[in-house]
PDB file of C-alpha atoms in Angstrom:
ATOM      1  CA  ASP A 254       0.000   0.000   0.000  1.00 88.00           C
ATOM      2  CA  PRO A 255       1.681   3.266  -1.107  1.00 90.00           C
ATOM      3  CA  ASP A 256      -0.146   5.244   1.582  1.00 94.00           C
ATOM      4  CA  ARG A 257       0.904   3.149   4.578  1.00 95.00           C
ATOM      5  CA  LEU A 258       3.147   4.931   7.067  1.00 96.00           C
ATOM      6  CA  ILE A 259       6.708   3.743   7.656  1.00 94.00           C
ATOM      7  CA  GLN A 260       8.940   4.834  10.513  1.00 95.00           C
ATOM      8  CA  CYS A 261      12.190   6.533   9.495  1.00 95.00           C
ATOM      9  CA  PRO A 262      15.293   4.624  10.657  1.00 93.00           C
ATOM     10  CA  TYR A 263      17.162   7.897  11.193  1.00 94.00           C
ATOM     11  CA  ASP A 264      14.556   9.749  13.267  1.00 94.00           C
ATOM     12  CA  ASN A 265      11.890   7.845  15.245  1.00 93.00           C
ATOM     13  CA  HIS A 266       9.552  10.856  15.134  1.00 96.00           C
ATOM     14  CA  HIS A 267       9.316  10.703  11.330  1.00 96.00           C
ATOM     15  CA  ARG A 268       6.435   8.726   9.806  1.00 97.00           C
ATOM     16  CA  ILE A 269       6.555   8.710   6.007  1.00 95.00           C
ATOM     17  CA  ARG A 270       4.205   7.343   3.371  1.00 96.00           C
ATOM     18  CA  ALA A 271       5.649   4.305   1.588  1.00 94.00           C
ATOM     19  CA  ARG A 272       5.634   6.010  -1.803  1.00 95.00           C
ATOM     20  CA  ARG A 273       7.803   8.882  -0.456  1.00 95.00           C
ATOM     21  CA  PHE A 274      10.076   6.735   1.709  1.00 95.00           C
ATOM     22  CA  PRO A 275      13.076   6.416  -0.678  1.00 93.00           C
ATOM     23  CA  TYR A 276      13.200  10.194  -1.162  1.00 94.00           C
ATOM     24  CA  HIS A 277      12.940  10.769   2.570  1.00 96.00           C
ATOM     25  CA  LEU A 278      15.795   8.340   3.281  1.00 94.00           C
ATOM     26  CA  VAL A 279      18.159  10.297   1.048  1.00 94.00           C
ATOM     27  CA  LYS A 280      17.279  13.583   2.733  1.00 94.00           C
ATOM     28  CA  CYS A 281      17.283  12.250   6.279  1.00 94.00           C
ATOM     29  CA  ARG A 282      20.589  10.396   5.768  1.00 93.00           C
ATOM     30  CA  LYS A 283      22.276  13.744   5.095  1.00 94.00           C
ATOM     31  CA  ASN A 284      20.763  15.255   8.244  1.00 94.00           C
ATOM     32  CA  HIS A 285      21.827  12.370  10.511  1.00 95.00           C
ATOM     33  CA  PRO A 286      25.368  11.280   9.532  1.00 93.00           C
ATOM     34  CA  GLU A 287      26.038   9.891  13.038  1.00 94.00           C
ATOM     35  CA  VAL A 288      23.089   7.471  12.754  1.00 94.00           C
ATOM     36  CA  GLU A 289      24.107   6.498   9.216  1.00 93.00           C
ATOM     37  CA  LYS A 290      27.382   5.084  10.577  1.00 94.00           C
ATOM     38  CA  LEU A 291      25.407   2.685  12.792  1.00 95.00           C
ATOM     39  CA  LEU A 292      23.095   1.366  10.063  1.00 95.00           C
ATOM     40  CA  ALA A 293      23.651  -1.098   7.225  1.00 96.00           C
ATOM     41  CA  THR A 294      21.684  -1.381   3.979  1.00 94.00           C
ATOM     42  CA  CYS A 295      20.041  -4.675   3.075  1.00 94.00           C
ATOM     43  CA  PRO A 296      21.534  -6.152  -0.132  1.00 92.00           C
ATOM     44  CA  PHE A 297      18.046  -7.180  -1.294  1.00 92.00           C
ATOM     45  CA  ASN A 298      16.170  -3.912  -0.707  1.00 92.00           C
ATOM     46  CA  ALA A 299      17.811  -0.505  -0.226  1.00 91.00           C
ATOM     47  CA  ARG A 300      14.784   0.641   1.799  1.00 92.00           C
ATOM     48  CA  HIS A 301      15.746  -1.772   4.567  1.00 94.00           C
ATOM     49  CA  LEU A 302      18.166  -0.060   6.944  1.00 94.00           C
ATOM     50  CA  VAL A 303      19.058  -2.136   9.992  1.00 94.00           C
ATOM     51  CA  PRO A 304      21.667  -1.829  12.744  1.00 95.00           C
ATOM     52  CA  LYS A 305      24.977  -3.225  11.498  1.00 95.00           C
ATOM     53  CA  ALA A 306      24.970  -5.869  14.233  1.00 95.00           C
ATOM     54  CA  ASP A 307      21.585  -7.189  13.027  1.00 95.00           C
ATOM     55  CA  LEU A 308      22.369  -7.312   9.297  1.00 95.00           C
ATOM     56  CA  GLY A 309      23.141 -11.058   9.303  1.00 94.00           C
ATOM     57  CA  ASP A 310      19.783 -11.888  10.894  1.00 95.00           C
ATOM     58  CA  HIS A 311      17.982  -9.534   8.548  1.00 95.00           C
ATOM     59  CA  ILE A 312      19.556 -11.154   5.476  1.00 93.00           C
ATOM     60  CA  LEU A 313      18.343 -14.584   6.617  1.00 93.00           C
ATOM     61  CA  LYS A 314      14.772 -13.343   7.216  1.00 93.00           C
ATOM     62  CA  CYS A 315      14.390 -10.645   4.540  1.00 93.00           C
ATOM     63  CA  LYS A 316      11.165 -11.078   2.538  1.00 91.00           C
ATOM     64  CA  ASP A 317      12.784  -9.587  -0.565  1.00 91.00           C
ATOM     65  CA  LYS A 318      15.490 -12.271  -0.549  1.00 91.00           C
ATOM     66  CA  ARG A 319      12.955 -14.756  -1.931  1.00 88.00           C
ATOM     67  CA  LEU A 320      12.188 -12.471  -4.896  1.00 88.00           C
ATOM     68  CA  ILE A 321      15.867 -12.146  -5.774  1.00 86.00           C
ATOM     69  CA  GLU A 322      16.431 -15.893  -5.446  1.00 87.00           C
ATOM     70  CA  GLN A 323      13.457 -16.590  -7.733  1.00 86.00           C
ATOM     71  CA  ASP A 324      14.831 -14.151 -10.274  1.00 84.00           C
ATOM     72  CA  ILE A 325      18.264 -15.793 -10.168  1.00 84.00           C
ATOM     73  CA  ALA A 326      16.718 -19.256 -10.542  1.00 85.00           C
ATOM     74  CA  ARG A 327      14.671 -18.115 -13.535  1.00 83.00           C
ATOM     75  CA  CYS A 328      17.699 -16.524 -15.195  1.00 80.00           C
ATOM     76  CA  SER A 329      19.823 -19.619 -14.742  1.00 76.00           C
ATOM     77  CA  SER A 330      17.144 -21.972 -16.101  1.00 71.00           C
ATOM     78  CA  GLY A 331      17.602 -23.433 -19.564  1.00 60.00           C
ATOM     79  CA  SER A 332      14.654 -21.583 -21.100  1.00 58.00           C
ATOM     80  CA  GLN A 333      16.154 -18.220 -20.221  1.00 55.00           C
ATOM     81  CA  ARG A 334      19.535 -19.200 -21.667  1.00 58.00           C
ATOM     82  CA  ASP A 335      17.900 -20.418 -24.887  1.00 58.00           C
ATOM     83  CA  GLU A 336      16.209 -17.058 -25.329  1.00 60.00           C
ATOM     84  CA  MET A 337      19.544 -15.296 -24.896  1.00 63.00           C
ATOM     85  CA  ASN A 338      21.264 -17.438 -27.571  1.00 66.00           C
ATOM     86  CA  VAL A 339      18.866 -16.501 -30.377  1.00 72.00           C
ATOM     87  CA  VAL A 340      20.817 -15.365 -33.438  1.00 79.00           C
ATOM     88  CA  SER A 341      19.738 -12.086 -34.969  1.00 80.00           C
ATOM     89  CA  THR A 342      18.443 -12.165 -38.548  1.00 85.00           C
ATOM     90  CA  TRP A 343      18.809  -8.412 -39.024  1.00 85.00           C
ATOM     91  CA  LYS A 344      20.788  -7.324 -42.083  1.00 87.00           C
ATOM     92  CA  ALA A 345      21.969  -3.856 -42.953  1.00 85.00           C
ATOM     93  CA  PRO A 346      20.116  -2.216 -45.855  1.00 86.00           C
ATOM     94  CA  PRO A 347      22.111  -1.741 -49.073  1.00 86.00           C
ATOM     95  CA  CYS A 348      24.133   1.456 -49.181  1.00 83.00           C
ATOM     96  CA  ASP A 349      25.518   3.347 -52.180  1.00 80.00           C
ATOM     97  CA  GLU A 350      27.919   5.418 -50.088  1.00 78.00           C
ATOM     98  CA  ASP A 351      31.604   4.613 -50.075  1.00 75.00           C
ATOM     99  CA  TRP A 352      33.293   6.261 -47.126  1.00 74.00           C
ATOM    100  CA  GLU A 353      36.705   5.158 -48.366  1.00 74.00           C
ATOM    101  CA  LYS A 354      36.480   7.384 -51.452  1.00 73.00           C
ATOM    102  CA  GLY A 355      37.733  10.929 -51.112  1.00 65.00           C
ATOM    103  CA  GLY A 356      35.764  13.914 -52.196  1.00 64.00           C
ATOM    104  CA  TYR A 357      33.742  16.783 -50.963  1.00 62.00           C
ATOM    105  CA  PHE A 358      30.230  16.830 -49.704  1.00 60.00           C
ATOM    106  CA  PHE A 359      28.024  19.713 -50.731  1.00 61.00           C
ATOM    107  CA  LEU A 360      24.695  20.466 -49.152  1.00 62.00           C
ATOM    108  CA  PRO A 361      21.956  21.364 -51.624  1.00 62.00           C
ATOM    109  CA  CYS A 362      20.696  24.889 -51.149  1.00 64.00           C
ATOM    110  CA  SER A 363      18.045  27.076 -52.697  1.00 66.00           C
ATOM    111  CA  ALA A 364      18.772  29.542 -55.485  1.00 69.00           C
ATOM    112  CA  ALA A 365      18.006  32.478 -53.179  1.00 70.00           C
ATOM    113  CA  PHE A 366      20.485  31.227 -50.605  1.00 68.00           C
ATOM    114  CA  SER A 367      23.122  30.732 -53.336  1.00 69.00           C
ATOM    115  CA  GLN A 368      22.684  34.362 -54.444  1.00 68.00           C
ATOM    116  CA  VAL A 369      23.117  35.615 -50.890  1.00 71.00           C
ATOM    117  CA  LEU A 370      26.260  33.542 -50.431  1.00 67.00           C
ATOM    118  CA  SER A 371      27.760  34.737 -53.714  1.00 69.00           C
ATOM    119  CA  SER A 372      27.052  38.404 -52.923  1.00 68.00           C
ATOM    120  CA  ILE A 373      28.685  38.230 -49.501  1.00 66.00           C
ATOM    121  CA  SER A 374      32.375  37.813 -49.175  1.00 59.00           C
ATOM    122  CA  ALA A 375      34.159  37.562 -45.870  1.00 54.00           C
ATOM    123  CA  TRP A 376      36.667  40.138 -47.154  1.00 51.00           C
ATOM    124  CA  ASP A 377      34.005  42.622 -48.187  1.00 56.00           C
ATOM    125  CA  ALA A 378      31.884  42.449 -45.070  1.00 56.00           C
ATOM    126  CA  VAL A 379      31.926  45.645 -43.076  1.00 58.00           C
ATOM    127  CA  ILE A 380      30.967  45.436 -39.448  1.00 59.00           C
ATOM    128  CA  PRO A 381      29.962  48.812 -38.011  1.00 59.00           C
ATOM    129  CA  GLU A 382      31.716  49.800 -34.844  1.00 60.00           C
ATOM    130  CA  MET A 383      29.552  49.820 -31.761  1.00 59.00           C
ATOM    131  CA  PRO A 384      30.153  52.599 -29.247  1.00 61.00           C
ATOM    132  CA  PHE A 385      31.035  51.455 -25.756  1.00 60.00           C
ATOM    133  CA  THR A 386      28.376  52.346 -23.228  1.00 54.00           C
TER     134      THR A 386
END
């Protein structure tokens, strides 16, 4: 339930909704660095912060451990490996370009743009001086 209240491991007076809990942990961790040194993060769920001395017990009893173990078992099963060994049938479309050939590349431009470019020369351009204000 995203609206259930969870007690903050850093401050016992904080009760946070489950959907906001990860964001609160980040903020509260910064405000309580002395408590952070006493807590350990569960390897199965980063929302589980337990005293370092109790981490071993927590790992044995953690409800999220089962989910990770199921995921690992599914990934190591033969059906998963067979799916990963599928050979791609994708082929590149034919291409007329030859990047090994030298040459220049010109962008097509409109006639009006060509006239503007031909009438302007970098040497002829006059930039008016701007007074300093």
